mmCIF file of C-alpha atoms in Angstrom:
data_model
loop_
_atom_site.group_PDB
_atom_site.id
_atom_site.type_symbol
_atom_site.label_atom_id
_atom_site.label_comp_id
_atom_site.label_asym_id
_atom_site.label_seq_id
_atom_site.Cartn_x
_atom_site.Cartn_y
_atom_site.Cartn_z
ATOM 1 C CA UNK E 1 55.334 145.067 176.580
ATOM 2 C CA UNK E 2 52.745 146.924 178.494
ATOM 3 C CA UNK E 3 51.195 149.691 176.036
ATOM 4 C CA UNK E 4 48.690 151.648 177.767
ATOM 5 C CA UNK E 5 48.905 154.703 175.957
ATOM 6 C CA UNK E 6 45.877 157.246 176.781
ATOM 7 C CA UNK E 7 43.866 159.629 174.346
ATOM 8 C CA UNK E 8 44.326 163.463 174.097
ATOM 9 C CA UNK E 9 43.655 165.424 175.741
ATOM 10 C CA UNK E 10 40.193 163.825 178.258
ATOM 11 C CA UNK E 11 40.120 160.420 178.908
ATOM 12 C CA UNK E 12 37.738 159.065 181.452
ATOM 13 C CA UNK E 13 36.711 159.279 183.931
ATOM 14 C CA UNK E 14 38.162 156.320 185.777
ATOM 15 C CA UNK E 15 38.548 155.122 189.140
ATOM 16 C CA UNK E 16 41.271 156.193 190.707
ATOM 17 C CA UNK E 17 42.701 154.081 193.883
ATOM 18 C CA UNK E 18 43.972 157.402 195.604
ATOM 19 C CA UNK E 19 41.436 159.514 194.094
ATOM 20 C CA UNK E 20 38.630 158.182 193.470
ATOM 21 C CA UNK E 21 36.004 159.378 190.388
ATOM 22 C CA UNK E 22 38.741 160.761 188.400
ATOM 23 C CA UNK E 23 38.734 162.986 184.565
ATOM 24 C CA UNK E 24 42.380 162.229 183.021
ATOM 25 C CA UNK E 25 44.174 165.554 180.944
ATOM 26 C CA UNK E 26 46.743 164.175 179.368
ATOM 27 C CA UNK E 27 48.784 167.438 177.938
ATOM 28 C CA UNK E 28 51.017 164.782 175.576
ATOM 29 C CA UNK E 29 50.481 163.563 172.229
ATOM 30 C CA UNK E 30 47.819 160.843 172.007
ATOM 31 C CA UNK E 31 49.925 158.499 169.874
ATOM 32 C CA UNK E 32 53.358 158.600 172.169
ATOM 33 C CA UNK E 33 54.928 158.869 175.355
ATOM 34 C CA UNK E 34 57.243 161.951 176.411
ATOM 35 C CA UNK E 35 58.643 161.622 179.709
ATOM 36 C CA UNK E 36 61.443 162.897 181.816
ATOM 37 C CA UNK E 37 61.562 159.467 183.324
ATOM 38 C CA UNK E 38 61.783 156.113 182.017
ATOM 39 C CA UNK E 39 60.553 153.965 184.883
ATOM 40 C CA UNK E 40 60.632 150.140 184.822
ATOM 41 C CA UNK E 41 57.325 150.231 185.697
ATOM 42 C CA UNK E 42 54.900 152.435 183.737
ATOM 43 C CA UNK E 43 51.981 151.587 182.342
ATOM 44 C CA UNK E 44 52.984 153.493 179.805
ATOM 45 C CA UNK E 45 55.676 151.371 178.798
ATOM 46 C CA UNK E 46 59.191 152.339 178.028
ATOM 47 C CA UNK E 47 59.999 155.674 176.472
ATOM 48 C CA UNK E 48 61.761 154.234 173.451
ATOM 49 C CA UNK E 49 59.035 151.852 172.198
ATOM 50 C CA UNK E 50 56.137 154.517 171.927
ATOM 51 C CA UNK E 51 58.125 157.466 170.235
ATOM 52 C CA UNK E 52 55.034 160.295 169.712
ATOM 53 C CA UNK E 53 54.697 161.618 166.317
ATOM 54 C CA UNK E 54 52.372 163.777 166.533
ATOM 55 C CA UNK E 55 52.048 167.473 168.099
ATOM 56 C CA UNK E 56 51.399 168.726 171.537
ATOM 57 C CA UNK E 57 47.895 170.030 171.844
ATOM 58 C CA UNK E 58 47.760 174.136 172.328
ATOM 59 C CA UNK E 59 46.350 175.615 175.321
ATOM 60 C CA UNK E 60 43.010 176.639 173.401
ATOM 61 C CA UNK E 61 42.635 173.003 172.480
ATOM 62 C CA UNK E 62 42.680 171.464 175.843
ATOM 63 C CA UNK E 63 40.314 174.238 177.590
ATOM 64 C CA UNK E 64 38.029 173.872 174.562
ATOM 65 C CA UNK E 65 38.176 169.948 175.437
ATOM 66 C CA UNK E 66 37.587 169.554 179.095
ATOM 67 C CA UNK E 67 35.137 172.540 178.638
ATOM 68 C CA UNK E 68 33.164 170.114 176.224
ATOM 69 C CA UNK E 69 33.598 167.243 178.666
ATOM 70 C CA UNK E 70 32.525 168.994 181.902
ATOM 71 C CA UNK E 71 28.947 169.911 180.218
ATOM 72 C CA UNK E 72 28.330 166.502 179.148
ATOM 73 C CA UNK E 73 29.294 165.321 182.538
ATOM 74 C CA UNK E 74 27.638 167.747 184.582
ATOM 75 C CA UNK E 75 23.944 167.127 182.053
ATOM 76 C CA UNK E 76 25.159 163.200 181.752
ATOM 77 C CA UNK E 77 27.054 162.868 184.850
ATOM 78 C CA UNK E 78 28.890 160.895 185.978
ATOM 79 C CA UNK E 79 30.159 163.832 188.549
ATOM 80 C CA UNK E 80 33.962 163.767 188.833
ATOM 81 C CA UNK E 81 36.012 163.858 192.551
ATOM 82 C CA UNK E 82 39.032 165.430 190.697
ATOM 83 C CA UNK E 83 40.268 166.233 187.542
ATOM 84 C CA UNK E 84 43.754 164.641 187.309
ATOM 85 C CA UNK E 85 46.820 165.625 185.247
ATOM 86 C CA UNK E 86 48.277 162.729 184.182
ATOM 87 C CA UNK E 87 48.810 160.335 181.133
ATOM 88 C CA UNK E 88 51.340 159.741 178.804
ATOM 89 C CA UNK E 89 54.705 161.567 180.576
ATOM 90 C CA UNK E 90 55.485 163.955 182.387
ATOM 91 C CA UNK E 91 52.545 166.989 182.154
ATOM 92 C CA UNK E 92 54.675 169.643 183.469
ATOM 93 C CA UNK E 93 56.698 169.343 180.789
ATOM 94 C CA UNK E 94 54.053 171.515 178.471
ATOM 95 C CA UNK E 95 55.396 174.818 177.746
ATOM 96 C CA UNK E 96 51.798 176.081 178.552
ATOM 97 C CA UNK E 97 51.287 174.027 181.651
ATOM 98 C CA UNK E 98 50.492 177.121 183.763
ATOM 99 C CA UNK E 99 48.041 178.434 181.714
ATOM 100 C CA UNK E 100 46.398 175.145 181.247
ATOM 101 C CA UNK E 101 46.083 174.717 185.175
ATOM 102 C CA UNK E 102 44.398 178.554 185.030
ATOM 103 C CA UNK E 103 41.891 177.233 182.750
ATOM 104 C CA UNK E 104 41.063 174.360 184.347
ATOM 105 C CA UNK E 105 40.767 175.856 187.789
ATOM 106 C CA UNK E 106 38.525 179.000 186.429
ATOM 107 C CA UNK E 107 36.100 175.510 184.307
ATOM 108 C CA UNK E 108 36.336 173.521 187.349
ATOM 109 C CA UNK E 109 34.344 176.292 189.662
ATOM 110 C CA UNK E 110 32.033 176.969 186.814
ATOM 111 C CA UNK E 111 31.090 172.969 186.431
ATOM 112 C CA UNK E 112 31.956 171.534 189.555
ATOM 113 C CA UNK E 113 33.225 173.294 192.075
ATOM 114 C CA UNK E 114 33.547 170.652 194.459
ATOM 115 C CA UNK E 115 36.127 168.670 192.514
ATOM 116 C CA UNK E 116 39.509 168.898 193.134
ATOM 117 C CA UNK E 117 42.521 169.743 190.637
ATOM 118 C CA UNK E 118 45.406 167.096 190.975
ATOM 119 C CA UNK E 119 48.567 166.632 189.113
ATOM 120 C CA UNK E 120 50.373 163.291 189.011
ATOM 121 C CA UNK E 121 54.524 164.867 188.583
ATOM 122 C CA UNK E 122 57.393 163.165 188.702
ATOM 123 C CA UNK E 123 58.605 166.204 190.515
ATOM 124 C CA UNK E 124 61.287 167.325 187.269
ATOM 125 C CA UNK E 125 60.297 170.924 186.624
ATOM 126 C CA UNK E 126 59.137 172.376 189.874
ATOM 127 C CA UNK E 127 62.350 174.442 189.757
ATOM 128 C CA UNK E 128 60.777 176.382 187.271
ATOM 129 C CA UNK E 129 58.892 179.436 188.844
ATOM 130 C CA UNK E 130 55.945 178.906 186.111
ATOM 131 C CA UNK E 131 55.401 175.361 187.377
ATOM 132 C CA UNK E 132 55.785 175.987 190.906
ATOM 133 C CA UNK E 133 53.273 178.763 190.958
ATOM 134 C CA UNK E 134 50.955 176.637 188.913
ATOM 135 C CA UNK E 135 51.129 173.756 191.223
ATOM 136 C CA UNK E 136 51.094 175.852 193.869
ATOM 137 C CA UNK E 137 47.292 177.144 193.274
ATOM 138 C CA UNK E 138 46.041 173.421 192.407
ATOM 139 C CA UNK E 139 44.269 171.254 195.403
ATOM 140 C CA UNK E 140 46.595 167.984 194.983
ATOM 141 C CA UNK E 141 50.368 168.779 194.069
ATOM 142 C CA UNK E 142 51.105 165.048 194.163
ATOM 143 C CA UNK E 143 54.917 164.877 193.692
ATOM 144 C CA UNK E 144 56.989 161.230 193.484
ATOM 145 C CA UNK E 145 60.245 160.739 195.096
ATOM 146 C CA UNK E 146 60.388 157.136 195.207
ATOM 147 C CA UNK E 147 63.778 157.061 197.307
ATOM 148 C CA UNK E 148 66.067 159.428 198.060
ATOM 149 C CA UNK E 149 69.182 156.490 196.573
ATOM 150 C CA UNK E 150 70.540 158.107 193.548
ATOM 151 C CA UNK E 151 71.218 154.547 192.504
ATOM 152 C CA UNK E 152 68.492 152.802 193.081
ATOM 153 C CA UNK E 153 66.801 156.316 191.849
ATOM 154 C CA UNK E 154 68.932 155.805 188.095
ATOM 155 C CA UNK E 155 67.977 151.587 187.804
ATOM 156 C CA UNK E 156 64.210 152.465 188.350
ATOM 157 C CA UNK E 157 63.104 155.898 187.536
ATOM 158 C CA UNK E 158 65.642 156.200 184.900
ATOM 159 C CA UNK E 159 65.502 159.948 184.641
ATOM 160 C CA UNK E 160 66.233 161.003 180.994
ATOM 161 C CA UNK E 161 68.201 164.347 181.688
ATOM 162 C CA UNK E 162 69.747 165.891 184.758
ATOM 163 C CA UNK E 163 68.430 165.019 187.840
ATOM 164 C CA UNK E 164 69.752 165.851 190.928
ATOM 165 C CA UNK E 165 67.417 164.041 194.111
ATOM 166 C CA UNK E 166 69.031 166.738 196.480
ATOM 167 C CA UNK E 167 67.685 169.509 194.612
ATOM 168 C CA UNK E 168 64.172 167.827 193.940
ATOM 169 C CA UNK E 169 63.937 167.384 198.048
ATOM 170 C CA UNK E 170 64.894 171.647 198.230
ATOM 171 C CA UNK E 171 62.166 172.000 195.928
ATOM 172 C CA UNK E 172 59.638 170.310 197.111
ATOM 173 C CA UNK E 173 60.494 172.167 200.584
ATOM 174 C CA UNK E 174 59.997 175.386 199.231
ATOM 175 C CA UNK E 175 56.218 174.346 198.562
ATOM 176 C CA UNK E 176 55.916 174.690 202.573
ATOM 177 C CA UNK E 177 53.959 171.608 203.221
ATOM 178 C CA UNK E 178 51.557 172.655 200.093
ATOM 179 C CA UNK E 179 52.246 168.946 198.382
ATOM 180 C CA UNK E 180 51.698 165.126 198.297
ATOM 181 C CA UNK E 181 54.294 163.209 198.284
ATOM 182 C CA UNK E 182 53.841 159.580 196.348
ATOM 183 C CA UNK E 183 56.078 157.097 196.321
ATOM 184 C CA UNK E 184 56.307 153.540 194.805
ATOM 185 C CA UNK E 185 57.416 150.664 196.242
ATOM 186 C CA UNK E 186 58.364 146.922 194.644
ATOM 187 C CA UNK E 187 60.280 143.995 194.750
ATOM 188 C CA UNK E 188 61.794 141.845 191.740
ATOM 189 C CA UNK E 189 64.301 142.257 189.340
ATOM 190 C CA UNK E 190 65.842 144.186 186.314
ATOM 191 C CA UNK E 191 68.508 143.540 184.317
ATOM 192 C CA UNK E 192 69.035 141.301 187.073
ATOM 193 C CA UNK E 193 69.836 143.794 189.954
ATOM 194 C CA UNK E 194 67.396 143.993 193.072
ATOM 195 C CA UNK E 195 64.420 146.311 193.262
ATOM 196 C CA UNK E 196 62.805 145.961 196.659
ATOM 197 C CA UNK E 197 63.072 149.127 198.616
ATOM 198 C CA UNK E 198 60.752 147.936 201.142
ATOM 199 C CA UNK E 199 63.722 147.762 203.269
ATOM 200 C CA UNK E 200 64.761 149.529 206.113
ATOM 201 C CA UNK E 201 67.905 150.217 204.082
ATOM 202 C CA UNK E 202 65.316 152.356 201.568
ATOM 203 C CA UNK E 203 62.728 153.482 203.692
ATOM 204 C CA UNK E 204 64.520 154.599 207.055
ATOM 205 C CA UNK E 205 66.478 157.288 205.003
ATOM 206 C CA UNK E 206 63.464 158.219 202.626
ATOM 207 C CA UNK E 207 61.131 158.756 205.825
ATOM 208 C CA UNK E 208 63.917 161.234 207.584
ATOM 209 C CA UNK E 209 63.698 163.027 204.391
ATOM 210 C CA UNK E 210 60.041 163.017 203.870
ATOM 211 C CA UNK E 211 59.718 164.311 207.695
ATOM 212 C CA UNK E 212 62.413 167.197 206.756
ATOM 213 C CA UNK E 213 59.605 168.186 203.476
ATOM 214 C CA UNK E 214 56.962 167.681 205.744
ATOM 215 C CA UNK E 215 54.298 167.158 203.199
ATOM 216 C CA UNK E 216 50.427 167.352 204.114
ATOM 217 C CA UNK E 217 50.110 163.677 203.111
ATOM 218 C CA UNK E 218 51.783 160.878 202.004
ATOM 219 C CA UNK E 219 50.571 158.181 199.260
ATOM 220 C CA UNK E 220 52.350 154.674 199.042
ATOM 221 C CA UNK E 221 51.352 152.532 196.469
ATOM 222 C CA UNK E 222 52.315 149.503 194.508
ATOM 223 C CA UNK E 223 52.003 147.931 191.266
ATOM 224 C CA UNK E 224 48.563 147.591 190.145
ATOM 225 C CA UNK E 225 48.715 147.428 186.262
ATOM 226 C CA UNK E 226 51.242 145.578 183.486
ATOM 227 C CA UNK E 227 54.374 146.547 183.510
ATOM 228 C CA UNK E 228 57.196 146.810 180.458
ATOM 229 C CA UNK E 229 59.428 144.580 182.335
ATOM 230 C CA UNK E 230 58.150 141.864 183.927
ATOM 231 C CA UNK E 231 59.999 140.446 186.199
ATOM 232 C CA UNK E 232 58.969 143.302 188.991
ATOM 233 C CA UNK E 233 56.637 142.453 192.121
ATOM 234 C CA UNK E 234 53.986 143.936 194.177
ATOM 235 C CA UNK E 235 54.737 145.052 197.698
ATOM 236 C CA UNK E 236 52.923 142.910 200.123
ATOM 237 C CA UNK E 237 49.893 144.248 202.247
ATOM 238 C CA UNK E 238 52.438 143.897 205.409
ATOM 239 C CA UNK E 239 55.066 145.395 203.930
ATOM 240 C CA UNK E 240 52.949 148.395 202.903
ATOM 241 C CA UNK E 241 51.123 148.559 206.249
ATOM 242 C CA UNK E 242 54.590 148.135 207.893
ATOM 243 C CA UNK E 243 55.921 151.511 206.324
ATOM 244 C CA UNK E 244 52.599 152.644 206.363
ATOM 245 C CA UNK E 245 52.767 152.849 210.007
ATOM 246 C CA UNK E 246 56.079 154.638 210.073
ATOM 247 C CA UNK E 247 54.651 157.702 208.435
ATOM 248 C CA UNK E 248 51.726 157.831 210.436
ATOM 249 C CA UNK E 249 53.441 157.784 213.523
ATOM 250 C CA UNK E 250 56.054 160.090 212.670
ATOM 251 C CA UNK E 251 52.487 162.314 212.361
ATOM 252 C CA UNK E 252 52.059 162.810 208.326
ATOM 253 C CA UNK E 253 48.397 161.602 207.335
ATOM 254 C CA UNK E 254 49.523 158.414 205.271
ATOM 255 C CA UNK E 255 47.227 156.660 202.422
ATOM 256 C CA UNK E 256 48.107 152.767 201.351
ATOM 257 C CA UNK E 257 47.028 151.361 198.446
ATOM 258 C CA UNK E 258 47.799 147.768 197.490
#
């Protein structure tokens, strides 16, 4: 089983393939995962095998953390592209997640001003005003929707609660371009169904949809790191240039990363 669980609440930096020299703030516990979703293939692992025990972090202690970080950085270096939201879940899902991004927007122009805020979401909880507003003011709003087939959408992403993929597209609408869209793509097997959405059968209908959100940009991507079940695939280069080339010629600035 793939266990990359990540410390709380810095880890990093790291190299990010979309983002390049990227701080982590992980807003979960250190010793878990919490997620809305349960994908087949997080790095995380799967939700049930790496239960957290121990508390969220407050607001205080996660400003007082990347506060501690950015000095070091800025009189160590090295100096950070972005400082990502992201780790073990779903970061939205902090009751304080607003706040946090206030914090870290008001440390990043006293540090480094010429790094950007991102946020890795799975796209869950930008119904709520807090979270929409928050993401709103950040410089990446990076939001998946792997496929717009509910099916395909309940084998892989395995959301853990209500989910509704029509609502999610509404949502990210009302952002009015303001987001990144990311999406996944794969081949293989679980539980021995099919996984490859590389297909026009997946992709056709998803690109309609992601022309109707019209997003700023668009990252595809593809397994890089273990997975909890392995019998899933990359996505070719072709196949990734293929639908690559869709997006960018239905005029949304597309990046590809194999």
């Amino acid at each position: 089983m793939s266990t990359v669980i990540y410390p709380s609440p810095i880890f990093g930096p790291v190299h990010s393939r979309r983002l390049g020299v990227s701080l982590g703030i992980n807003l979960l516990p250190e010793d878990g995962k919490f997620c809305t979703f349960d994908c087949i293939y997080c790095e995380c692992g799967f939700n049930e095998d790496h239960r957290p025990k121990k508390k969220l972090l407050s607001r205080e202690q996660v400003r007082e953390a990347l506060e501690a970080r950015l000095i070091d950085m800025r009189q160590n270096g090295p100096k950070p592209d972005v400082l990502t939201f992201a780790g073990n879940g779903e970061p939205t899902a902090h009751p304080q997640f607003a706040g946090i991004i206030e914090d870290t927007l008001a440390l990043r122009d006293t540090y480094f001003p010429q790094a950007k805020v991102s946020v890795l979401s799975n796209s869950t909880f930008i119904h709520k005003p807090e979270v929409f507003d928050a993401l709103n003011k950040i410089d990446n709003n990076i939001l998946k929707l792997d496929t717009i087939d509910t099916d395909y959408i309940r084998l892989t992403d395995r959301p853990t609660g209500h989910y509704d993929v029509r609502e999610i597209i509404e949502g990210m609408k009302a952002f009015k371009g303001n987001l990144i869209i990311q999406t996944m793509f794969m081949k293989g097997k679980y539980q021995g169904q099919d996984v490859d959405n590389t297909s026009d059968r997946y992709v056709l209908p998803w690109l309609e949809t992601v022309k109707e959100i019209a997003p700023r940009q668009v990252m595809i991507y593809t397994i890089d790191r273990e997975t909890p079940d392995h019998d899933l695939e990359k996505a070719t280069h072709e196949e990734l240039d293929r639908i690559g080339k869709l997006i960018k010629d239905s005029g949304i600035p597309v990046s590809v990363s194999y």
